[in-house]
Amino acid sequence: MRINSKLLAVSAALMLGHSAPALAAVNVFACEPEYAALAKELAPDASIYSATTALQDPHQVQARPSLIAKMRQADLALCAGAELEVGWLPMLQMKSANAAVRDGADGMFYAAEHIDTLDKLDKVDRTMGDVHAQGNPHLHFSPTRVLTLASAITARLKQIDPAQAQGYDQRLADFERRWQAAIPRWEAEAAALKGTKVIAYHTSFRYLFDWLGMEQVADLEPKPGLPPSSGHLASLLERARQGDVKAIVVASYQDTRGAEWLSEKSGLPVLVLPMSVGGDDASVDLFGLYDSVIARLKKVN
């Protein structure tokens, strides 16, 4: 009987040992697919869930029960911040009752708090539309900022899961090597885009245009968050007729009707760019997203 008891104890210990890695896997809740993709690069063994897709406006999300359930399980939440998710994330935090992902907790990571954002505003009022006082939150199209975020996310993963610290460091180093090698290639491919002027919907690609030296000369929105009005489109048509604008740019989740009207009247092409990973067939990861966006933009020259 003693021998059998010992055998049972050993068997139980082995079973626990084999199941431990699965039980210890970090649960990551990503507010947007770009952060899910970055988490996959840095923590491929983690359980990663994206609350939105590239075909969905991240400003407008319903705090569904399924999202609440995922938030309740999260060890780490990765979000853009700068109030991009202000309309729905606080509800998820409250309803999930998960102390690990409350604001200020180790498990709550806002990307905008770790980099210098563009277009910060000292003062905001309702007459300005849906603007972000903390800066433009669509920062994943800045490759140098992505590197900064990768390092900051890795530090947070190590804090949450210290037993795997060495592995996280190794994966960060591998990602940094591949990303840093890709940046000069992207810049060479996009060199002809420098100085290109476009009309775009919202400031979704502000960081992309800043990086590549492009200029958004007008916005399809009369004010951030407002759809194009007939009067505003008429003014854009006058701007387009100056002859220096090359294209009309919209993101994969944005309404193209205003852009198509302007295109028909002006003769300018409409470029629909994937806003994030999964926005088109080529954007299978962050590398593919950058490849796809640059390839599409090059069609205007």
mmCIF file with all atom_site columns, C-alpha atoms in Angstrom, residues 85-165:
data_model
loop_
_atom_site.group_PDB
_atom_site.id
_atom_site.type_symbol
_atom_site.label_atom_id
_atom_site.label_alt_id
_atom_site.label_comp_id
_atom_site.label_asym_id
_atom_site.label_entity_id
_atom_site.label_seq_id
_atom_site.pdbx_PDB_ins_code
_atom_site.Cartn_x
_atom_site.Cartn_y
_atom_site.Cartn_z
_atom_site.occupancy
_atom_site.B_iso_or_equiv
_atom_site.pdbx_formal_charge
_atom_site.auth_seq_id
_atom_site.auth_comp_id
_atom_site.auth_asym_id
_atom_site.auth_atom_id
_atom_site.pdbx_PDB_model_num
ATOM 1  C CA . GLU A 1 85  ? -10.905 53.548 -26.081 1.00 0.00 ? 85  GLU A CA 1
ATOM 2  C CA . VAL A 1 86  ? -12.533 55.969 -23.650 1.00 0.00 ? 86  VAL A CA 1
ATOM 3  C CA . GLY A 1 87  ? -16.029 55.119 -24.894 1.00 0.00 ? 87  GLY A CA 1
ATOM 4  C CA . TRP A 1 88  ? -15.837 51.419 -23.992 1.00 0.00 ? 88  TRP A CA 1
ATOM 5  C CA . LEU A 1 89  ? -12.716 50.325 -22.104 1.00 0.00 ? 89  LEU A CA 1
ATOM 6  C CA . PRO A 1 90  ? -13.715 51.815 -18.708 1.00 0.00 ? 90  PRO A CA 1
ATOM 7  C CA . MET A 1 91  ? -16.949 49.821 -18.869 1.00 0.00 ? 91  MET A CA 1
ATOM 8  C CA . LEU A 1 92  ? -14.998 46.619 -19.502 1.00 0.00 ? 92  LEU A CA 1
ATOM 9  C CA . GLN A 1 93  ? -12.687 47.370 -16.604 1.00 0.00 ? 93  GLN A CA 1
ATOM 10 C CA . MET A 1 94  ? -15.600 48.007 -14.275 1.00 0.00 ? 94  MET A CA 1
ATOM 11 C CA . LYS A 1 95  ? -17.763 45.080 -15.364 1.00 0.00 ? 95  LYS A CA 1
ATOM 12 C CA . SER A 1 96  ? -14.912 42.573 -15.392 1.00 0.00 ? 96  SER A CA 1
ATOM 13 C CA . ALA A 1 97  ? -13.938 43.443 -11.792 1.00 0.00 ? 97  ALA A CA 1
ATOM 14 C CA . ASN A 1 98  ? -10.378 42.368 -12.612 1.00 0.00 ? 98  ASN A CA 1
ATOM 15 C CA . ALA A 1 99  ? -7.996  44.276 -10.350 1.00 0.00 ? 99  ALA A CA 1
ATOM 16 C CA . ALA A 1 100 ? -5.035  43.263 -12.536 1.00 0.00 ? 100 ALA A CA 1
ATOM 17 C CA . VAL A 1 101 ? -6.158  45.510 -15.404 1.00 0.00 ? 101 VAL A CA 1
ATOM 18 C CA . ARG A 1 102 ? -7.397  48.563 -13.558 1.00 0.00 ? 102 ARG A CA 1
ATOM 19 C CA . ASP A 1 103 ? -5.725  51.861 -14.399 1.00 0.00 ? 103 ASP A CA 1
ATOM 20 C CA . GLY A 1 104 ? -2.441  52.061 -12.525 1.00 0.00 ? 104 GLY A CA 1
ATOM 21 C CA . ALA A 1 105 ? -2.120  48.287 -12.116 1.00 0.00 ? 105 ALA A CA 1
ATOM 22 C CA . ASP A 1 106 ? 0.829   46.372 -13.574 1.00 0.00 ? 106 ASP A CA 1
ATOM 23 C CA . GLY A 1 107 ? -1.490  44.606 -15.984 1.00 0.00 ? 107 GLY A CA 1
ATOM 24 C CA . MET A 1 108 ? -2.866  47.779 -17.618 1.00 0.00 ? 108 MET A CA 1
ATOM 25 C CA . PHE A 1 109 ? -0.625  49.070 -20.401 1.00 0.00 ? 109 PHE A CA 1
ATOM 26 C CA . TYR A 1 110 ? -1.436  52.207 -22.413 1.00 0.00 ? 110 TYR A CA 1
ATOM 27 C CA . ALA A 1 111 ? 0.938   52.620 -25.353 1.00 0.00 ? 111 ALA A CA 1
ATOM 28 C CA . ALA A 1 112 ? 0.536   56.411 -25.497 1.00 0.00 ? 112 ALA A CA 1
ATOM 29 C CA . GLU A 1 113 ? 1.989   56.710 -21.991 1.00 0.00 ? 113 GLU A CA 1
ATOM 30 C CA . HIS A 1 114 ? 5.305   55.241 -23.146 1.00 0.00 ? 114 HIS A CA 1
ATOM 31 C CA . ILE A 1 115 ? 6.047   57.390 -26.201 1.00 0.00 ? 115 ILE A CA 1
ATOM 32 C CA . ASP A 1 116 ? 5.834   61.003 -27.330 1.00 0.00 ? 116 ASP A CA 1
ATOM 33 C CA . THR A 1 117 ? 2.548   61.395 -29.186 1.00 0.00 ? 117 THR A CA 1
ATOM 34 C CA . LEU A 1 118 ? 1.980   63.798 -32.051 1.00 0.00 ? 118 LEU A CA 1
ATOM 35 C CA . ASP A 1 119 ? -0.600  66.585 -31.950 1.00 0.00 ? 119 ASP A CA 1
ATOM 36 C CA . LYS A 1 120 ? -1.029  66.984 -28.201 1.00 0.00 ? 120 LYS A CA 1
ATOM 37 C CA . LEU A 1 121 ? -3.466  69.732 -27.259 1.00 0.00 ? 121 LEU A CA 1
ATOM 38 C CA . ASP A 1 122 ? -3.273  72.027 -24.267 1.00 0.00 ? 122 ASP A CA 1
ATOM 39 C CA . LYS A 1 123 ? -6.967  72.796 -24.380 1.00 0.00 ? 123 LYS A CA 1
ATOM 40 C CA . VAL A 1 124 ? -9.963  70.861 -25.707 1.00 0.00 ? 124 VAL A CA 1
ATOM 41 C CA . ASP A 1 125 ? -13.645 71.767 -25.960 1.00 0.00 ? 125 ASP A CA 1
ATOM 42 C CA . ARG A 1 126 ? -16.700 70.231 -27.600 1.00 0.00 ? 126 ARG A CA 1
ATOM 43 C CA . THR A 1 127 ? -16.609 72.597 -30.577 1.00 0.00 ? 127 THR A CA 1
ATOM 44 C CA . MET A 1 128 ? -13.406 70.893 -31.762 1.00 0.00 ? 128 MET A CA 1
ATOM 45 C CA . GLY A 1 129 ? -15.065 67.520 -32.378 1.00 0.00 ? 129 GLY A CA 1
ATOM 46 C CA . ASP A 1 130 ? -13.661 64.132 -31.356 1.00 0.00 ? 130 ASP A CA 1
ATOM 47 C CA . VAL A 1 131 ? -10.091 65.197 -30.649 1.00 0.00 ? 131 VAL A CA 1
ATOM 48 C CA . HIS A 1 132 ? -7.538  63.659 -28.305 1.00 0.00 ? 132 HIS A CA 1
ATOM 49 C CA . ALA A 1 133 ? -5.875  66.052 -25.880 1.00 0.00 ? 133 ALA A CA 1
ATOM 50 C CA . GLN A 1 134 ? -3.165  63.474 -25.099 1.00 0.00 ? 134 GLN A CA 1
ATOM 51 C CA . GLY A 1 135 ? -2.177  63.272 -28.753 1.00 0.00 ? 135 GLY A CA 1
ATOM 52 C CA . ASN A 1 136 ? -2.909  61.135 -31.768 1.00 0.00 ? 136 ASN A CA 1
ATOM 53 C CA . PRO A 1 137 ? -3.439  57.534 -30.582 1.00 0.00 ? 137 PRO A CA 1
ATOM 54 C CA . HIS A 1 138 ? -2.852  55.806 -33.962 1.00 0.00 ? 138 HIS A CA 1
ATOM 55 C CA . LEU A 1 139 ? 0.853   55.495 -33.259 1.00 0.00 ? 139 LEU A CA 1
ATOM 56 C CA . HIS A 1 140 ? 1.555   52.000 -34.568 1.00 0.00 ? 140 HIS A CA 1
ATOM 57 C CA . PHE A 1 141 ? 2.634   53.418 -37.951 1.00 0.00 ? 141 PHE A CA 1
ATOM 58 C CA . SER A 1 142 ? 5.755   54.929 -36.401 1.00 0.00 ? 142 SER A CA 1
ATOM 59 C CA . PRO A 1 143 ? 8.419   52.196 -36.584 1.00 0.00 ? 143 PRO A CA 1
ATOM 60 C CA . THR A 1 144 ? 10.708  53.809 -34.008 1.00 0.00 ? 144 THR A CA 1
ATOM 61 C CA . ARG A 1 145 ? 7.827   54.141 -31.560 1.00 0.00 ? 145 ARG A CA 1
ATOM 62 C CA . VAL A 1 146 ? 6.964   50.480 -32.128 1.00 0.00 ? 146 VAL A CA 1
ATOM 63 C CA . LEU A 1 147 ? 10.491  49.591 -30.986 1.00 0.00 ? 147 LEU A CA 1
ATOM 64 C CA . THR A 1 148 ? 10.038  51.663 -27.848 1.00 0.00 ? 148 THR A CA 1
ATOM 65 C CA . LEU A 1 149 ? 6.714   49.964 -27.159 1.00 0.00 ? 149 LEU A CA 1
ATOM 66 C CA . ALA A 1 150 ? 8.172   46.504 -27.732 1.00 0.00 ? 150 ALA A CA 1
ATOM 67 C CA . SER A 1 151 ? 10.782  47.171 -25.047 1.00 0.00 ? 151 SER A CA 1
ATOM 68 C CA . ALA A 1 152 ? 8.191   48.595 -22.630 1.00 0.00 ? 152 ALA A CA 1
ATOM 69 C CA . ILE A 1 153 ? 5.779   45.690 -23.174 1.00 0.00 ? 153 ILE A CA 1
ATOM 70 C CA . THR A 1 154 ? 8.577   43.201 -22.627 1.00 0.00 ? 154 THR A CA 1
ATOM 71 C CA . ALA A 1 155 ? 9.430   44.874 -19.325 1.00 0.00 ? 155 ALA A CA 1
ATOM 72 C CA . ARG A 1 156 ? 5.795   44.581 -18.289 1.00 0.00 ? 156 ARG A CA 1
ATOM 73 C CA . LEU A 1 157 ? 5.622   40.902 -19.319 1.00 0.00 ? 157 LEU A CA 1
ATOM 74 C CA . LYS A 1 158 ? 8.702   40.194 -17.216 1.00 0.00 ? 158 LYS A CA 1
ATOM 75 C CA . GLN A 1 159 ? 7.100   41.966 -14.295 1.00 0.00 ? 159 GLN A CA 1
ATOM 76 C CA . ILE A 1 160 ? 3.944   39.874 -14.597 1.00 0.00 ? 160 ILE A CA 1
ATOM 77 C CA . ASP A 1 161 ? 5.673   36.608 -15.488 1.00 0.00 ? 161 ASP A CA 1
ATOM 78 C CA . PRO A 1 162 ? 9.221   36.789 -14.013 1.00 0.00 ? 162 PRO A CA 1
ATOM 79 C CA . ALA A 1 163 ? 9.839   33.069 -14.404 1.00 0.00 ? 163 ALA A CA 1
ATOM 80 C CA . GLN A 1 164 ? 9.998   33.542 -18.193 1.00 0.00 ? 164 GLN A CA 1
ATOM 81 C CA . ALA A 1 165 ? 12.114  36.716 -18.137 1.00 0.00 ? 165 ALA A CA 1
#
